[in-house]
Coordinates of C-alpha atoms in Angstrom, one line a residue:
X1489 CA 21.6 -43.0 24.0
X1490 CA 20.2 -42.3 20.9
X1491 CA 19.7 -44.7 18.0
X1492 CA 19.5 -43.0 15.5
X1493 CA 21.2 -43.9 12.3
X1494 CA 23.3 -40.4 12.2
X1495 CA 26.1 -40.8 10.4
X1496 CA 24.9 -43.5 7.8
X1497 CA 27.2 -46.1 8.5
X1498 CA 24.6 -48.1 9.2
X1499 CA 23.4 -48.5 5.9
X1500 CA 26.5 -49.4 4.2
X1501 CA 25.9 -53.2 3.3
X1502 CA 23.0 -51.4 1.8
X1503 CA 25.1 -49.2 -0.1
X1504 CA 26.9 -52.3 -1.2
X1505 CA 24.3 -53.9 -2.6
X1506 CA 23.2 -50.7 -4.4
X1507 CA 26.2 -50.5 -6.0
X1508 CA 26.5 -54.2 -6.7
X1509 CA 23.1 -53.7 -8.6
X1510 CA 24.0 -50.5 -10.3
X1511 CA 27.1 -51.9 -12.1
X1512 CA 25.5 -55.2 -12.8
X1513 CA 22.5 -54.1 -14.1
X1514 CA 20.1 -56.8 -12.5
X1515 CA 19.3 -57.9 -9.5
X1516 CA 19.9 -61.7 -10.0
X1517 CA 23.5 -60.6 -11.0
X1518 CA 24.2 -58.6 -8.2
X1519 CA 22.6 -61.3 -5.6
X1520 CA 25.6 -63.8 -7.6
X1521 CA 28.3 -61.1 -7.0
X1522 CA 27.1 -60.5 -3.3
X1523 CA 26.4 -64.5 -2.5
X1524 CA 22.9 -63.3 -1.0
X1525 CA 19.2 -64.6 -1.9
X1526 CA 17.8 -62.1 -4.8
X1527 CA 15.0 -61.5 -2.5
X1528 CA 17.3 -59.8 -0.1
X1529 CA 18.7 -58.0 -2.8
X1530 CA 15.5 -56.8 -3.5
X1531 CA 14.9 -55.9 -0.4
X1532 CA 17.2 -54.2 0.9
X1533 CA 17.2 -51.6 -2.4
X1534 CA 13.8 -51.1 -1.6
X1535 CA 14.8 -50.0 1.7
X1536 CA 17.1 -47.2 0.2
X1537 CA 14.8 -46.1 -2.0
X1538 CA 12.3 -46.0 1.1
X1539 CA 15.0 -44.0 2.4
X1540 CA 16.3 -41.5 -0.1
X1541 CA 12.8 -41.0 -0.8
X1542 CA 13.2 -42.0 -4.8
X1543 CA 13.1 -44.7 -6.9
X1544 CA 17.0 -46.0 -7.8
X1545 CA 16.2 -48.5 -10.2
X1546 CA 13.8 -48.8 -13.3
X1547 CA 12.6 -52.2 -13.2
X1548 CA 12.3 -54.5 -16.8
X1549 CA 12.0 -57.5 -17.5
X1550 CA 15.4 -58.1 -18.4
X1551 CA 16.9 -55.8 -15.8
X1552 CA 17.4 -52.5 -14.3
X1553 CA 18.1 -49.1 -15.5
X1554 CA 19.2 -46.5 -13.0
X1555 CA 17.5 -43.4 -12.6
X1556 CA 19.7 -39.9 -12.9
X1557 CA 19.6 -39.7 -8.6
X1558 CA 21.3 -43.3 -8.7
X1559 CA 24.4 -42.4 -11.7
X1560 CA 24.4 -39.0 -8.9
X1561 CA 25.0 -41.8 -6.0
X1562 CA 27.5 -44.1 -7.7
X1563 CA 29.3 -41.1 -8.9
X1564 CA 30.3 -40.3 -5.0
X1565 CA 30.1 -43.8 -3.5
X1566 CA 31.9 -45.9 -5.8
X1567 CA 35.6 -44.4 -5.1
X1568 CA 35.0 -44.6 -1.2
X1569 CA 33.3 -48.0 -1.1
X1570 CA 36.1 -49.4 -3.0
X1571 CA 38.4 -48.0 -1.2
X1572 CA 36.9 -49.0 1.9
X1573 CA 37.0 -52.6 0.4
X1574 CA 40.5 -52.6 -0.3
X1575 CA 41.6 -51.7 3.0
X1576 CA 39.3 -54.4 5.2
X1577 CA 39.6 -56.9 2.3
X1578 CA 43.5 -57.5 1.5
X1579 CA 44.5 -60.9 2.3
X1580 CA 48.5 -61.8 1.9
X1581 CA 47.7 -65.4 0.7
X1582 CA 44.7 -64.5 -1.8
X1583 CA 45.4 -63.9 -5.5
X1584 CA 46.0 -61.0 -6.8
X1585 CA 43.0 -59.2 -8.0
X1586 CA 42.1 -59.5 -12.2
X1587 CA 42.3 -56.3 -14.0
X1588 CA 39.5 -56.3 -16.6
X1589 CA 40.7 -54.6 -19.7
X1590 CA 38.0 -53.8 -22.7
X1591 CA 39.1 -52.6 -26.0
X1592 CA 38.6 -53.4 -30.5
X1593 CA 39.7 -56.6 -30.8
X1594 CA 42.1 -55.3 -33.7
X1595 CA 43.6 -53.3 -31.3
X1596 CA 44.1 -56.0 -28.1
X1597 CA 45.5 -58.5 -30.4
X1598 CA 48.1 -56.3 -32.3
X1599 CA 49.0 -53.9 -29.6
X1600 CA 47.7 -54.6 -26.1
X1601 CA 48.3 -57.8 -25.6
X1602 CA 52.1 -58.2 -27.0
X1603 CA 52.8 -55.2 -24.6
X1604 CA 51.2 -56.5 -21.7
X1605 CA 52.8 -60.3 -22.3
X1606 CA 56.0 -59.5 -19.6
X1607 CA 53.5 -57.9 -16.9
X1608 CA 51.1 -61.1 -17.3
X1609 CA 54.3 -63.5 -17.3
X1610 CA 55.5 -61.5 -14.3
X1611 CA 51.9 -62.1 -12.4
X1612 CA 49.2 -59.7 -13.6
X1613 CA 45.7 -61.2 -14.0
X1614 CA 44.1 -60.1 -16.7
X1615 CA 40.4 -60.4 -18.4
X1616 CA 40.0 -59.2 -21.9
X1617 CA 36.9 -58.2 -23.7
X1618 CA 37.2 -57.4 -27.2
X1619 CA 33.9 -55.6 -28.2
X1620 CA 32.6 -51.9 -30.2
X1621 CA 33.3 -48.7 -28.2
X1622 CA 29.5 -48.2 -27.1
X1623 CA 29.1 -51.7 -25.2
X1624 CA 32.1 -51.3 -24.2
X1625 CA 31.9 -48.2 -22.5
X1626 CA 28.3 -49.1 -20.6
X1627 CA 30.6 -51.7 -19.3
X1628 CA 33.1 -49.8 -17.6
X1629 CA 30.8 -47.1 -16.6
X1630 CA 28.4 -49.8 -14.4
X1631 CA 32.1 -51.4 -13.5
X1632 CA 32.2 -55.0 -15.7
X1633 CA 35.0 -53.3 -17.2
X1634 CA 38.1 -51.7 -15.3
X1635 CA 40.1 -50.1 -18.7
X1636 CA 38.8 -49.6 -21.5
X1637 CA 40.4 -48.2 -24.8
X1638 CA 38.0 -46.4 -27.0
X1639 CA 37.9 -44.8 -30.1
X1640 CA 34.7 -43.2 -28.9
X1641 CA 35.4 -40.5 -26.4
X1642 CA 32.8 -40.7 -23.1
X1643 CA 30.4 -38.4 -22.6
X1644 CA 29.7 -37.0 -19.2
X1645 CA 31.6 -37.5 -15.6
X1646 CA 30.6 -41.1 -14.8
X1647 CA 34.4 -42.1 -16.0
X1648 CA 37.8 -40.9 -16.3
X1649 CA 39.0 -40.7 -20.2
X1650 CA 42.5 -39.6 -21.2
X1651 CA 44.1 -39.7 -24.7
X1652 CA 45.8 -42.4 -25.7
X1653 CA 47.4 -42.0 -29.0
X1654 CA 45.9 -41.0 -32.4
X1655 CA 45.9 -43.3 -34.8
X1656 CA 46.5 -42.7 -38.8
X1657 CA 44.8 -44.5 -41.4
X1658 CA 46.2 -45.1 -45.1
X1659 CA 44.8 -46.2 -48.3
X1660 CA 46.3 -49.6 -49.2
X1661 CA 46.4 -52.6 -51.7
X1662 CA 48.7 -55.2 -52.5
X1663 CA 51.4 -54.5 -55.2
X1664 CA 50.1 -57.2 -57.6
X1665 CA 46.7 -54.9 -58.2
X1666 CA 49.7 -52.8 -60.3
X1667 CA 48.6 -49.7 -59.0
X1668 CA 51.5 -46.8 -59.1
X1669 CA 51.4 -44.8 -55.5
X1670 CA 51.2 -41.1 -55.8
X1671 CA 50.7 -38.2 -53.7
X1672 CA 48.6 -37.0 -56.9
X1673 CA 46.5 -40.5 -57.3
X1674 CA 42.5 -39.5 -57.6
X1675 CA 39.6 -41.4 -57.3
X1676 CA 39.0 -41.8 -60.4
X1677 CA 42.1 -43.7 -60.9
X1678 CA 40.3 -46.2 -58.3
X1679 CA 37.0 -46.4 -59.6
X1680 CA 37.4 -50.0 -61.5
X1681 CA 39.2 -51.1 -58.2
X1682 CA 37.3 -53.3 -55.5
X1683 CA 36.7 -51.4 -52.4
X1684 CA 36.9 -53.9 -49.1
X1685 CA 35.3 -52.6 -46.5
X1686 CA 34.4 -53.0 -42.5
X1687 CA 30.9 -52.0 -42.9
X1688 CA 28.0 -52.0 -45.4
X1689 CA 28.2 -48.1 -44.9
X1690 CA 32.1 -48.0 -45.5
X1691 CA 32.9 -45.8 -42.8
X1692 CA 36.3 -45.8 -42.6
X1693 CA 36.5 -45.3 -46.7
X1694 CA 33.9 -42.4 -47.0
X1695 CA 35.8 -41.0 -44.0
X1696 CA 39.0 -41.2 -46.1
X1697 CA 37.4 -40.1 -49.2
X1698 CA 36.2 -37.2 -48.0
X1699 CA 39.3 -36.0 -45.7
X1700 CA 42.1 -37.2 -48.8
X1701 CA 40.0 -36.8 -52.0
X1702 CA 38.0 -34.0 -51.0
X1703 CA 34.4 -35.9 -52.3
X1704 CA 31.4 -38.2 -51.4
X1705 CA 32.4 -42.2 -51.8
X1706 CA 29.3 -43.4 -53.5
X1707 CA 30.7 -46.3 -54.7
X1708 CA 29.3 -50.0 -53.0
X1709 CA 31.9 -52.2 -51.3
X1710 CA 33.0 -55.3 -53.2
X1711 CA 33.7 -57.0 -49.6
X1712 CA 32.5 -56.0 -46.5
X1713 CA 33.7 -57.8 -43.1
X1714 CA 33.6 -56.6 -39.6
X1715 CA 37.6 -57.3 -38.5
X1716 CA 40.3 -54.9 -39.8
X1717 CA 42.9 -57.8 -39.6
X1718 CA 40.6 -59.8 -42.2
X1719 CA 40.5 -56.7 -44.5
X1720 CA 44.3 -56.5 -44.0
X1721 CA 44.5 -60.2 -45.6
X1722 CA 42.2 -59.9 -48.5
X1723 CA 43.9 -56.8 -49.3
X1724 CA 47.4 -59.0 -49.0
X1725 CA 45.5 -61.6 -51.5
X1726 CA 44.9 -58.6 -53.9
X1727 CA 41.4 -58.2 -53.4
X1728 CA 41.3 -54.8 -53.6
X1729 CA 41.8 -51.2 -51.7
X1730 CA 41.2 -50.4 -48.6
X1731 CA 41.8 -48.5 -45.3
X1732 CA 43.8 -49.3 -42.3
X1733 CA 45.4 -48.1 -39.4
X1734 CA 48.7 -48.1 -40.0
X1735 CA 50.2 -49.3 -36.8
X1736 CA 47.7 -52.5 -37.8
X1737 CA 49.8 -52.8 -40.8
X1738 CA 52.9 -52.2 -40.0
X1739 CA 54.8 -55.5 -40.5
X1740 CA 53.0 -55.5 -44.3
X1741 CA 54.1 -52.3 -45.2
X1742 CA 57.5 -53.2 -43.8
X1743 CA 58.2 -56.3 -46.4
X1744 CA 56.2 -54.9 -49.0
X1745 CA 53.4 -57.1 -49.2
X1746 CA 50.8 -53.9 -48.6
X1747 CA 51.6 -50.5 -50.4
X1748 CA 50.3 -46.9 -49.4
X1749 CA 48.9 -45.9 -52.6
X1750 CA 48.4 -42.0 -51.8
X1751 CA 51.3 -41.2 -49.4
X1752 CA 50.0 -37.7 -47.6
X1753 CA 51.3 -35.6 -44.8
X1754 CA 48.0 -35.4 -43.5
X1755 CA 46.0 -38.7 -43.2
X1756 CA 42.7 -38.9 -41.3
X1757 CA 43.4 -39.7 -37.8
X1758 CA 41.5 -40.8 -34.9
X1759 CA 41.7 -40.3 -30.9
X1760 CA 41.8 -44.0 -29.0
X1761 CA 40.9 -42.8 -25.3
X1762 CA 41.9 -45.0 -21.8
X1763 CA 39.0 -45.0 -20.4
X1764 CA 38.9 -45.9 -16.2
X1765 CA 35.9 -47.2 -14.0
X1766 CA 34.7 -45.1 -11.7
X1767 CA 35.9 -46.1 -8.2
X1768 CA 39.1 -47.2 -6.8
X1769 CA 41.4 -49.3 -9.3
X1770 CA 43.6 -52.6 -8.7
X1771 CA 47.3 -51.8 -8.1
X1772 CA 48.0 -53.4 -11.4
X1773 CA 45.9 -50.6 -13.3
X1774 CA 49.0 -48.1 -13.4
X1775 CA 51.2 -51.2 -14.6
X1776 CA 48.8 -51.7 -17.3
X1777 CA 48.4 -47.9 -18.9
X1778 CA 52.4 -47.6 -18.3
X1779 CA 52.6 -50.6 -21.0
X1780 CA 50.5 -49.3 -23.3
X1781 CA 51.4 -45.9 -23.3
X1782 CA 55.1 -47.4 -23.4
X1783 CA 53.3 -49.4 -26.6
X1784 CA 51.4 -46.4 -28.8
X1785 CA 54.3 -44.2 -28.2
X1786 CA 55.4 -44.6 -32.0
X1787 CA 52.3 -44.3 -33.3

């Protein structure tokens, strides 16, 4: 009888361990992950790589990078190695498995997390990561992430990316800075007024400056912290003008405590994107984009 290793089957706990390493991006944390010696781990990679002929992994000294052959490899085993886990793994008396959700924190505290409060009371595990779109999607493209909403859409076919909802940002201040709102309102008119900002480089400002008033923001901010829902308060406080989502706002706009100073049928807007791990999801994943669909739907 032959013994040779036809069908590849053989290899799979070697295959496990690849793909252990690949969305870890170390081998120390995917010997943790796996409960096996690092040396094994290291090991046993270096047998694929005898096998396929390749190198997998660039080694550094604070990690690994895959090469373009191994993102080709995890791109077709991840869906059927989870899968295959699932199936020889479910156990009636574990826990359920935790979903691992990744989004702006602005966004999980106002949005996400209300709307995903009954499905968490109701027994969904849940891990949340608040973080910027770029570190966030390296997560859920090696798998430390399982959902991801992003206001950066994914390049390439390493993960699944559907829009979510757009979101609409208006130019606000508190009443007490006396400024009347207009659909005619200039720039101009705003030019003694402090600017408060998310970033040194007032993104979201020179965005809206340029989409609503048609010129280049040149102007330096007056505050500049990195959390909308700060911004939101120091504009409350009469600080200054700013720009928000409005769906961030909502509840100041409501009682009056924030006013849209330059109402417009055409705000700047931006795309958030769901964006899924590559591979076979928990059974809760559905549950989860249901709610937050469910939740954005009157954006």
């Amino acid at each position: 009888m032959s013994d040779r290793n036809v069908d590849g089957l053989r290899d799979l706990p070697l295959w496990r361990t690849f793909l252990a390493a690949y969305r870890a991006g170390s081998v120390s944390a995917a010997a943790r992950t796996l409960g096996l010696a690092q040396s094994t781990v290291t090991a046993q990679l270096q047998a694929l790589e005898r096998s396929t002929g390749e190198p997998l992994f660039e080694r550094f000294a604070r990690g690994i990078r895959p090469t373009p052959r191994a993102d080709e490899l995890a791109a077709r085993l991840a869906a059927p190695l989870d899968a295959l886990a699932s199936a020889v793994g479910q156990d009636s008396t574990a826990a359920a498995p935790v979903l691992r959700l990744g989004g702006a924190a602005e966004f999980l505290a106002r949005v996400a997390l209300p709307a995903l409060a009954p499905a968490v009371a109701a027994g969904l595990r849940l891990s949340v990561t608040a973080g910027l779109a770029d570190d966030l999607l390296d997560a859920v493209r090696t798998g430390s992430l399982d959902l991801v909403v992003s206001a950066v859409r994914p390049r390439g076919r390493s993960v699944a990316a559907s829009a979510l909802c757009d979101e609409e940002f208006v130019l606000v201040a508190s009443p007490s800075r006396g400024i009347a709102p207009s659909a005619e309102l200039s720039a101009a008119e705003l030019a003694d007024i402090p600017l408060l900002a998310y970033a040194h480089d007032l993104p979201i400002l020179r965005r809206y400056w340029r989409h609503v008033f048609g010129i280049r923001l040149e102007r330096d901010p007056a505050l500049v912290v990195p959390d909308l829902r700060a911004l939101a308060a120091a504009a409350v406080g009469g600080a200054g003008v700013t720009v928000l989502p409005s769906y961030l706002i909502a509840d100041e706009l409501a009682d009056g405590r924030l006013i849209v100073l330059r109402p417009t049928d055409d705000p700047p807007i931006n795309t958030l994107f769901l964006v899924r791990r590559p591979g076979a999801l928990s059974p809760h994943a559905a549950t989860v984009e249901a709610a937050l669909r469910a939740a954005v739907s009157g954006f």
